[in-house]
PDB file of C-alpha atoms and ligand atoms in Angstrom:
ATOM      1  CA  UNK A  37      71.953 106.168  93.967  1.00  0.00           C
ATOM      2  CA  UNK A  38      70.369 103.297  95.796  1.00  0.00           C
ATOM      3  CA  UNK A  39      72.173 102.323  99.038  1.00  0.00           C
ATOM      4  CA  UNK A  40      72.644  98.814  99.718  1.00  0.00           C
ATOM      5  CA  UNK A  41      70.288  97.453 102.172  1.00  0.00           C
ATOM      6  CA  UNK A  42      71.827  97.123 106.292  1.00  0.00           C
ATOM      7  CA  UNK A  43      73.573  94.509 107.524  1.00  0.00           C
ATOM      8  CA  UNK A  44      71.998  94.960 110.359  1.00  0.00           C
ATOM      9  CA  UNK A  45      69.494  92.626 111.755  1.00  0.00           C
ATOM     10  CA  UNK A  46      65.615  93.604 110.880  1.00  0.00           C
ATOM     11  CA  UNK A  47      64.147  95.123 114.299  1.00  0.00           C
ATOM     12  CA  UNK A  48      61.462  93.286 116.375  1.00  0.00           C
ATOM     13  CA  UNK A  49      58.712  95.272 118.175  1.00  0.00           C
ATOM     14  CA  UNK A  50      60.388  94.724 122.005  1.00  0.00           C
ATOM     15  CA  UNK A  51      63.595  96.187 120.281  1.00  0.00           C
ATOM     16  CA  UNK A  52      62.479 100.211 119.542  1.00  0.00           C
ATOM     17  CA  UNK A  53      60.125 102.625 121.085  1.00  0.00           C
ATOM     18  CA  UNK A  54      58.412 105.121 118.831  1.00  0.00           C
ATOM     19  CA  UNK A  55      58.344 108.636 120.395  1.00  0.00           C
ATOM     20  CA  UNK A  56      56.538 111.744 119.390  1.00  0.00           C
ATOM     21  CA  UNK A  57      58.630 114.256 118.642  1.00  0.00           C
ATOM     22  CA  UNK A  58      60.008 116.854 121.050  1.00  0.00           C
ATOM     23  CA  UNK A  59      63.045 119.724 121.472  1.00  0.00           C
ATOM     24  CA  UNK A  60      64.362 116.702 123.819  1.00  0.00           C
ATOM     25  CA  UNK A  61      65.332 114.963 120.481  1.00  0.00           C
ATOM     26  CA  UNK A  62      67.295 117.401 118.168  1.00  0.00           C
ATOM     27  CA  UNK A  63      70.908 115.983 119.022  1.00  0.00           C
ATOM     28  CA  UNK A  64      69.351 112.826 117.818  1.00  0.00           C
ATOM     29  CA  UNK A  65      67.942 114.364 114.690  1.00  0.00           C
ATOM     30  CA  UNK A  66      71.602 116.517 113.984  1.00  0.00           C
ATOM     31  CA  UNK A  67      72.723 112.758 113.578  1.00  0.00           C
ATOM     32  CA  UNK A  68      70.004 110.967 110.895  1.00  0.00           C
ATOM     33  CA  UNK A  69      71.489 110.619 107.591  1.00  0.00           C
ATOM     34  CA  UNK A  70      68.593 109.670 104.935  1.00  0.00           C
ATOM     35  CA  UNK A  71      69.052 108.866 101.390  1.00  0.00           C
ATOM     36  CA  UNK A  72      66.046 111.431 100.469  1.00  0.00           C
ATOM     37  CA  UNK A  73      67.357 115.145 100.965  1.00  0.00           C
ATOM     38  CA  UNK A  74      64.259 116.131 101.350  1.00  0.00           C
ATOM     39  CA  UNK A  75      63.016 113.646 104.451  1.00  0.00           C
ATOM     40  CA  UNK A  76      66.836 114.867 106.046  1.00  0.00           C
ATOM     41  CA  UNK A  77      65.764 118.369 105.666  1.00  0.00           C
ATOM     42  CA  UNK A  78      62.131 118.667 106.670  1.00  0.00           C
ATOM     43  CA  UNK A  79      63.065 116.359 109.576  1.00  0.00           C
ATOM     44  CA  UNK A  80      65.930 118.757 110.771  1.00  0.00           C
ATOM     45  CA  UNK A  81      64.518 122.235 109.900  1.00  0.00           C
ATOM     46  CA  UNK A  82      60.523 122.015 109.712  1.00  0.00           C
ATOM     47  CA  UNK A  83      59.278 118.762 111.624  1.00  0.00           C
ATOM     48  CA  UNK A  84      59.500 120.864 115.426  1.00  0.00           C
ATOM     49  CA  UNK A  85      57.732 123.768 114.056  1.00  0.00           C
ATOM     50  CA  UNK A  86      55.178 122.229 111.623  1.00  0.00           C
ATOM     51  CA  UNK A  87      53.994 120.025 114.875  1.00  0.00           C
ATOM     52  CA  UNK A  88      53.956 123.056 117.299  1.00  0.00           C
ATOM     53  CA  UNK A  89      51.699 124.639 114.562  1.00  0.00           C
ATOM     54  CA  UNK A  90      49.379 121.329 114.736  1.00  0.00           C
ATOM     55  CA  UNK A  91      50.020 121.122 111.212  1.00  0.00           C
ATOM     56  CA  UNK A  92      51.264 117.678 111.322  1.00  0.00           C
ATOM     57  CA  UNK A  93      52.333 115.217 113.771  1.00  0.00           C
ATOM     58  CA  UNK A  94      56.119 113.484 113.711  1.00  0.00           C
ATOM     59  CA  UNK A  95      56.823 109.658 115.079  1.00  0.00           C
ATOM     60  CA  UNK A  96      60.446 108.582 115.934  1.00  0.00           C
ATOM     61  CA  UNK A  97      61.356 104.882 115.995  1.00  0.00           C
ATOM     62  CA  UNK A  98      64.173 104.939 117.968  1.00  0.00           C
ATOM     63  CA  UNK A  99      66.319 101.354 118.902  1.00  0.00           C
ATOM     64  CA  UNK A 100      66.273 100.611 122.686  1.00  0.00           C
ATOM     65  CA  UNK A 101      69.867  99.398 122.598  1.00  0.00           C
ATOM     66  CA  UNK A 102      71.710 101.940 120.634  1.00  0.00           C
ATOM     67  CA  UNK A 103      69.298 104.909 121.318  1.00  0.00           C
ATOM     68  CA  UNK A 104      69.584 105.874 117.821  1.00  0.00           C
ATOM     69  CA  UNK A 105      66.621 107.213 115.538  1.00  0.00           C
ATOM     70  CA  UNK A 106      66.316 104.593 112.648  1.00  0.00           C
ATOM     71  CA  UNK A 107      62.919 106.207 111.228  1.00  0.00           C
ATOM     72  CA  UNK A 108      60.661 109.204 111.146  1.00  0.00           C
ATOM     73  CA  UNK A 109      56.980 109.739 109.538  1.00  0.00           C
ATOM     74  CA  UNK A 110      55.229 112.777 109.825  1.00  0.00           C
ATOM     75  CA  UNK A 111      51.603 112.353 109.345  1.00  0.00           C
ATOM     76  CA  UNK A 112      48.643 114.955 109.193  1.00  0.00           C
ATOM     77  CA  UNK A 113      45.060 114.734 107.726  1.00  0.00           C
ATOM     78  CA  UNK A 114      44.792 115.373 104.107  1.00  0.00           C
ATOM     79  CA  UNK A 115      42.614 114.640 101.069  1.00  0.00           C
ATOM     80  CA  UNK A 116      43.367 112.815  97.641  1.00  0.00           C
ATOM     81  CA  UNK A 117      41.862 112.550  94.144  1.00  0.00           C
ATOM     82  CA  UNK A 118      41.205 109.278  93.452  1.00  0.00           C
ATOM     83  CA  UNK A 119      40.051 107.819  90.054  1.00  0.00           C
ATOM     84  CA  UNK A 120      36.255 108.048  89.354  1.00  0.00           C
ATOM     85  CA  UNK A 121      34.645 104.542  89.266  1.00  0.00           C
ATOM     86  CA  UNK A 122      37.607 103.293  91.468  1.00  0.00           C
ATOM     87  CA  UNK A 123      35.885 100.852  93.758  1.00  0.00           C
ATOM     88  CA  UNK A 124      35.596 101.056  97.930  1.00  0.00           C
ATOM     89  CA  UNK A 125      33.694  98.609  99.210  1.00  0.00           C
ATOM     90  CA  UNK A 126      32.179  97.411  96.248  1.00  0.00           C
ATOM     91  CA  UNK A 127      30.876 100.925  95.504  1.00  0.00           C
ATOM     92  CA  UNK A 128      32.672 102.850  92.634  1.00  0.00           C
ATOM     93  CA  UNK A 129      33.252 106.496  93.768  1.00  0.00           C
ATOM     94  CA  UNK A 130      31.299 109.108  91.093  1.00  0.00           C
ATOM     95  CA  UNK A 131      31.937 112.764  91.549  1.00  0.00           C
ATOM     96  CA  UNK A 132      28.482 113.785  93.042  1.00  0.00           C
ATOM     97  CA  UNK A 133      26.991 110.890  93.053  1.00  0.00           C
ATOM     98  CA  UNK A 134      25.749 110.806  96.074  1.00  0.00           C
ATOM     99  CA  UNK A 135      27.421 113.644  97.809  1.00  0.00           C
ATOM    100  CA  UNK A 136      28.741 111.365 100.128  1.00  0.00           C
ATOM    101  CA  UNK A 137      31.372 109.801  98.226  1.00  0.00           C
ATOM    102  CA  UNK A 138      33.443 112.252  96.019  1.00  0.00           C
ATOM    103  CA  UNK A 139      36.035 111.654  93.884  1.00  0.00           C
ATOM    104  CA  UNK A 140      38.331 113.934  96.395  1.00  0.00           C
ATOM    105  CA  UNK A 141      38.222 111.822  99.336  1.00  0.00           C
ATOM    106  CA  UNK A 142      39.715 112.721 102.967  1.00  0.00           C
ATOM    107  CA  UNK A 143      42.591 110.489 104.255  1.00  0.00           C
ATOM    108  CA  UNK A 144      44.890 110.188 107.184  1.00  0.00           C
ATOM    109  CA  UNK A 145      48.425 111.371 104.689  1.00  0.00           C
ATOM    110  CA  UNK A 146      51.505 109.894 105.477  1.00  0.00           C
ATOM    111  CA  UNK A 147      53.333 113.429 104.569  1.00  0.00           C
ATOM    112  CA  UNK A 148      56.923 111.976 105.165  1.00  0.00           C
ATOM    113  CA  UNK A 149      58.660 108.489 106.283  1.00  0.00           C
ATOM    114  CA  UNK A 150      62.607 108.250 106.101  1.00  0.00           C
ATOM    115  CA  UNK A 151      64.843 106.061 107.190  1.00  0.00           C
ATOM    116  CA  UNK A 152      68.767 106.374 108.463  1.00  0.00           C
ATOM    117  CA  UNK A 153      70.653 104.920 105.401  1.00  0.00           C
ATOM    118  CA  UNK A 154      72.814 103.199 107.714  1.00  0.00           C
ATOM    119  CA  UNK A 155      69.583 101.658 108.860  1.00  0.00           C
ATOM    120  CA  UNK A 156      67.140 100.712 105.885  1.00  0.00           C
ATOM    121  CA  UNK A 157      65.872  97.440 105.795  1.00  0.00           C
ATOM    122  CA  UNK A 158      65.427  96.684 109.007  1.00  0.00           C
ATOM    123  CA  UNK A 159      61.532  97.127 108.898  1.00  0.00           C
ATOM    124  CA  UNK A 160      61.433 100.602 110.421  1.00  0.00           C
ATOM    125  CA  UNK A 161      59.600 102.442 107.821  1.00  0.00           C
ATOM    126  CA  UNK A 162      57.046  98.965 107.899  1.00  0.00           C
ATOM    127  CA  UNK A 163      56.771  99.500 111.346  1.00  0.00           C
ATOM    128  CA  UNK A 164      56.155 103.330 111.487  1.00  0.00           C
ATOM    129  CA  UNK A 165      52.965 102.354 108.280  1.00  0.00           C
ATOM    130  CA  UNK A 166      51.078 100.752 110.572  1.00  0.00           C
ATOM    131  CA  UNK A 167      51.058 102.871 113.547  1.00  0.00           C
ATOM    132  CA  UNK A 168      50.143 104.952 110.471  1.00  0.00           C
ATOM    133  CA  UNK A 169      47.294 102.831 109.967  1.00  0.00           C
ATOM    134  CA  UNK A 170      46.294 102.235 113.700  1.00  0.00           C
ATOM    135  CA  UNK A 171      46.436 105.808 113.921  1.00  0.00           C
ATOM    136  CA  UNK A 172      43.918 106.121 110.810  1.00  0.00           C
ATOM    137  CA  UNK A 173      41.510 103.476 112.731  1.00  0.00           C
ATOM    138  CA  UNK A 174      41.776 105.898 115.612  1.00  0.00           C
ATOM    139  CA  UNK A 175      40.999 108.602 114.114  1.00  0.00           C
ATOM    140  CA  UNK A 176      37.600 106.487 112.600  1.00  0.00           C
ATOM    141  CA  UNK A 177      36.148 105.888 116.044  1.00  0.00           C
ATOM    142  CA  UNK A 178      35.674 109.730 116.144  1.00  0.00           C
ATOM    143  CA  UNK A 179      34.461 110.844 112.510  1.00  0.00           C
ATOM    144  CA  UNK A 180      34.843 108.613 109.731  1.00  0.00           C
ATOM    145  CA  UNK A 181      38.161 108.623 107.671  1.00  0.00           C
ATOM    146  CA  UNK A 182      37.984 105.834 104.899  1.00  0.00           C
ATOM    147  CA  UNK A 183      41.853 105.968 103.902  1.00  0.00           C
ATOM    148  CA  UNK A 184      45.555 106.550 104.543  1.00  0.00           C
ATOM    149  CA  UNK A 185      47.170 107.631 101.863  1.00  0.00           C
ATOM    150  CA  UNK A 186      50.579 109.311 100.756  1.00  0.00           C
ATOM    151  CA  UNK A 187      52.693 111.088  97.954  1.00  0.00           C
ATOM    152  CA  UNK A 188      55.046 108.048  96.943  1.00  0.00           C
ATOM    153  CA  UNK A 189      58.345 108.178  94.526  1.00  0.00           C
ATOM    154  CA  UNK A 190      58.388 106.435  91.282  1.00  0.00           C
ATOM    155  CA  UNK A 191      60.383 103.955  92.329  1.00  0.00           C
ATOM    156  CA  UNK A 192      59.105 103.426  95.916  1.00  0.00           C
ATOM    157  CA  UNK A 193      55.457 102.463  94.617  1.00  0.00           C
ATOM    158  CA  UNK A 194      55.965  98.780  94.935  1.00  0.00           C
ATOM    159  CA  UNK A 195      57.688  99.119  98.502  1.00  0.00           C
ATOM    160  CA  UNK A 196      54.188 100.775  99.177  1.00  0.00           C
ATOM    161  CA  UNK A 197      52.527  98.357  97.134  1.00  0.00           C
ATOM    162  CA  UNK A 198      54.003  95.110  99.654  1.00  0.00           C
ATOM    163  CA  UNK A 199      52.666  97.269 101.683  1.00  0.00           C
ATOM    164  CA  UNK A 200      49.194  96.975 101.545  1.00  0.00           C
ATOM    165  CA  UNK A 201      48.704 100.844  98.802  1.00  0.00           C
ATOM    166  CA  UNK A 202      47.108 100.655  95.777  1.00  0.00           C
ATOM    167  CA  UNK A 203      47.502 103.352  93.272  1.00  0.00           C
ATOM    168  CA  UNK A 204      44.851 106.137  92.812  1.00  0.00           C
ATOM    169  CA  UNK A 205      44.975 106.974  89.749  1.00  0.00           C
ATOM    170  CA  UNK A 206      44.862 104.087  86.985  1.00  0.00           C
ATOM    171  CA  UNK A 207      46.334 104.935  84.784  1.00  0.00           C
ATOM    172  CA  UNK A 208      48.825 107.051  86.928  1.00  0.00           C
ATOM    173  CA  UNK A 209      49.083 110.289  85.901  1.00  0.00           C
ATOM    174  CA  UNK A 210      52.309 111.423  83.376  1.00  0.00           C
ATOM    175  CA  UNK A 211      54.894 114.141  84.306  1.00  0.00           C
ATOM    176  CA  UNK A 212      54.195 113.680  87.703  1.00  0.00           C
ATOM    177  CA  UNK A 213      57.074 113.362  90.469  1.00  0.00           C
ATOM    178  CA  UNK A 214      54.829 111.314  92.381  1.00  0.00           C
ATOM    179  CA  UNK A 215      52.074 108.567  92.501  1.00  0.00           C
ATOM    180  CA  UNK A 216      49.578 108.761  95.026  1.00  0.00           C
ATOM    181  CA  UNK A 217      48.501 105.737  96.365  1.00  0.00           C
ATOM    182  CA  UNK A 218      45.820 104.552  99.561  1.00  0.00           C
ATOM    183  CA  UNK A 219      45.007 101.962 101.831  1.00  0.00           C
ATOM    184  CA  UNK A 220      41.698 101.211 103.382  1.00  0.00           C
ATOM    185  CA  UNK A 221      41.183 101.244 106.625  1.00  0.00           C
ATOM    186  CA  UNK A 222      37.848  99.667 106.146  1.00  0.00           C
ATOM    187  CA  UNK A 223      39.267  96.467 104.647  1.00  0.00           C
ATOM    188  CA  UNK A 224      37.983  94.078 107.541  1.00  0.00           C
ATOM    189  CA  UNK A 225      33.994  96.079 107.657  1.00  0.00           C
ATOM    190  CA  UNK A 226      31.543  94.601 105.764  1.00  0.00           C
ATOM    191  CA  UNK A 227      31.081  95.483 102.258  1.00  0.00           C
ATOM    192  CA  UNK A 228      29.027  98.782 101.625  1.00  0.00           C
ATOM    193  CA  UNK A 229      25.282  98.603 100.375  1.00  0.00           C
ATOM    194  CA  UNK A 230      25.029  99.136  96.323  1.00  0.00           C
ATOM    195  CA  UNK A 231      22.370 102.164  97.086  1.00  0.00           C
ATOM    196  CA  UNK A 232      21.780 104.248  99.227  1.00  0.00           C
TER     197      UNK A 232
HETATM  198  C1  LIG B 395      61.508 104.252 101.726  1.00  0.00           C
HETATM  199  C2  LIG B 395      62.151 104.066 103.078  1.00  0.00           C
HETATM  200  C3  LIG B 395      61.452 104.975 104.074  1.00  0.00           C
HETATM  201  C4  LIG B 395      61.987 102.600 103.495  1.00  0.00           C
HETATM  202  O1  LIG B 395      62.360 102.496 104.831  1.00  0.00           O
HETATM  203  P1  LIG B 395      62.990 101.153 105.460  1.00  0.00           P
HETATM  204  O2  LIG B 395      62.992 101.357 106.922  1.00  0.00           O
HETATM  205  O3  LIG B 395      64.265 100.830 104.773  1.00  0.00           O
HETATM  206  O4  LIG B 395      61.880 100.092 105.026  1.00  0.00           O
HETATM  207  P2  LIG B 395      61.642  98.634 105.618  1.00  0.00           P
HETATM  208  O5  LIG B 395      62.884  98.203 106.342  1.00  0.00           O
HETATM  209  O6  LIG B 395      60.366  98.626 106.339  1.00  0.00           O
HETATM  210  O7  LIG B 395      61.420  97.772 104.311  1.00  0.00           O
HETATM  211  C5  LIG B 395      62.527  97.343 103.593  1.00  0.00           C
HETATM  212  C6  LIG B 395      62.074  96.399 102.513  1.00  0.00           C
HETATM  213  O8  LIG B 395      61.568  97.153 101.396  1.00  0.00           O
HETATM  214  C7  LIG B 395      62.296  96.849 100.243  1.00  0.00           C
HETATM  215  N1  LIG B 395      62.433  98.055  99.423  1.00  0.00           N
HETATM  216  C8  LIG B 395      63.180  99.155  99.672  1.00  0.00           C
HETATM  217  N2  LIG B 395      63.065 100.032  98.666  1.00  0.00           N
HETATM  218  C9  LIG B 395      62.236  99.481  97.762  1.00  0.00           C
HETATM  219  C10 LIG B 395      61.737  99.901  96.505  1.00  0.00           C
HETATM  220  N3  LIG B 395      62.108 101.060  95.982  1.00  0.00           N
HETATM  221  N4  LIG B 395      60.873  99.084  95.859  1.00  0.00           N
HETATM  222  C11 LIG B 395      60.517  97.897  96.378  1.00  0.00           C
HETATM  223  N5  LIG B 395      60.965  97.437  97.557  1.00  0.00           N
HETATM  224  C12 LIG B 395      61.814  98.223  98.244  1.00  0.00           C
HETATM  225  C13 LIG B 395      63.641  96.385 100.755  1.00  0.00           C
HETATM  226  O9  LIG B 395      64.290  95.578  99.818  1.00  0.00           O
HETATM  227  C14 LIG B 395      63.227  95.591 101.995  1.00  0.00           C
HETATM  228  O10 LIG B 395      62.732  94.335 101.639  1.00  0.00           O
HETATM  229  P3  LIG B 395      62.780  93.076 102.638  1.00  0.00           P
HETATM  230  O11 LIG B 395      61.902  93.433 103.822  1.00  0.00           O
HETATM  231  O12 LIG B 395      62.209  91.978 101.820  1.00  0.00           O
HETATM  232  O13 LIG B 395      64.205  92.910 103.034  1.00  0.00           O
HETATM  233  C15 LIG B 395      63.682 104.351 103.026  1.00  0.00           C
HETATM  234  O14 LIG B 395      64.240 103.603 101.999  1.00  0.00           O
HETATM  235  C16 LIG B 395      64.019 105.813 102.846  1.00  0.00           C
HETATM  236  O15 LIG B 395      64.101 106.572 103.802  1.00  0.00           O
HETATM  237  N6  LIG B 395      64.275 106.240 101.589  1.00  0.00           N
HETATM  238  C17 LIG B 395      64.632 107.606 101.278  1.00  0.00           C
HETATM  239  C18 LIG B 395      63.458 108.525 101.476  1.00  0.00           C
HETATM  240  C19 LIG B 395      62.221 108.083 100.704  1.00  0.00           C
HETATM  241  O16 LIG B 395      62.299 107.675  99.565  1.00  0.00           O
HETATM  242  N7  LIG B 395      61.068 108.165 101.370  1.00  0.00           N
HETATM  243  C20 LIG B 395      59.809 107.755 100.811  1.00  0.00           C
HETATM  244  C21 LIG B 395      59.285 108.803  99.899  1.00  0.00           C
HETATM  245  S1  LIG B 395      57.826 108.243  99.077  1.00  0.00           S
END
């Protein structure tokens, strides 16, 4: 069941801080409710030990005034199939092509993002995207890393979609619980060349 969107007033960046996560915040995390059970869960039980493994990384927007934790994401690197022929940069992406591009292409994954259900709407999951995305162009200036991408729910693809994410498959594929979907984080570079 959808919960109604917060009364509460939609947050401005002076009004949070966005902390990594450490043991210093589980009293805070025994207290987020979220609407997924499965964002609640991995926050509570796996989040810690999935970070102290280095197998992903987990952001907390917490509100200055209140102290409370209004949003996680937990991101990691990951890869994604994307539709052959689907065009980046003005170059449509063949399976072997060129062996550069492949049709399995690396991303920065947004693995989780959840929000307190007493707290949705208020532009905390926007907010934690694009650190998301700065995070992505980061991660660029070292080795190159064309996309972030994520797993999203049926009926949270056109939240992602005001978001900036496109779908990666077209047509989306049936039966599946999810839709992947991307966002470039070369969108502002000039277009690729045609060949090379
Ligand atoms: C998805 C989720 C993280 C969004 O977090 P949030 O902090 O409420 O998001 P924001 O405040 O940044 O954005 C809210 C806006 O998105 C809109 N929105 C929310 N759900 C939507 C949906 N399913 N489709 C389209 N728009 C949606 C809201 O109406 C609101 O619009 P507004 O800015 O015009 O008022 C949160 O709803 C959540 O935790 N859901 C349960 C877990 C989940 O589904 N996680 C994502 C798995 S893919």
């Amino acid at each position: 069941v959808a919960s109604l969107p917060s009364a509460k007033p939609k947050l401005k960046p002076e009004d949070f801080s966005i902390q990594k996560l450490s043991e210093a915040h589980k009293p805070r995390m025994a207290s987020f409710l979220c609407a997924g059970d499965e964002e609640e869960a991995f926050l509570k039980e796996d989040a810690l030990k999935h970070q102290n493994l280095r197998l992903s990384e987990t952001f907390l927007l917490i509100e200055n005034q209140s102290q409370k934790l209004i949003s996680y994401m937990t991101i990691s690197f990951g890869s994604f199939k994307i539709s052959e022929n689907e065009p980046l940069g003005g170059v449509p992406i063949r399976e072997k092509q060129t062996h550069i591009f492949s049709s399995h292409v690396p991303c920065l994954l947004i693995a989780k993002l959840g929000t307190d259900k007493e707290e949705e709407g208020r532009g905390g999951g926007t907010f934690l995207i694009d650190l998301a995305v700065q995070k992505g162009l980061e991660s660029n200036k070292v080795l190159a890393l064309p996309f972030v991408a994520l797993h999203s729910r049926l009926d949270k693809v056109d939240y992602y979609k005001k978001r900036g994410f496109l779908v990666a498959f077209t047509p989306a594929k049936k039966n599946e619980g999810t839709i992947t979907m991307y966002r470039g984080l070369m969108e502002t570079a000039p277009s690729l060349p045609l060949n090379f």
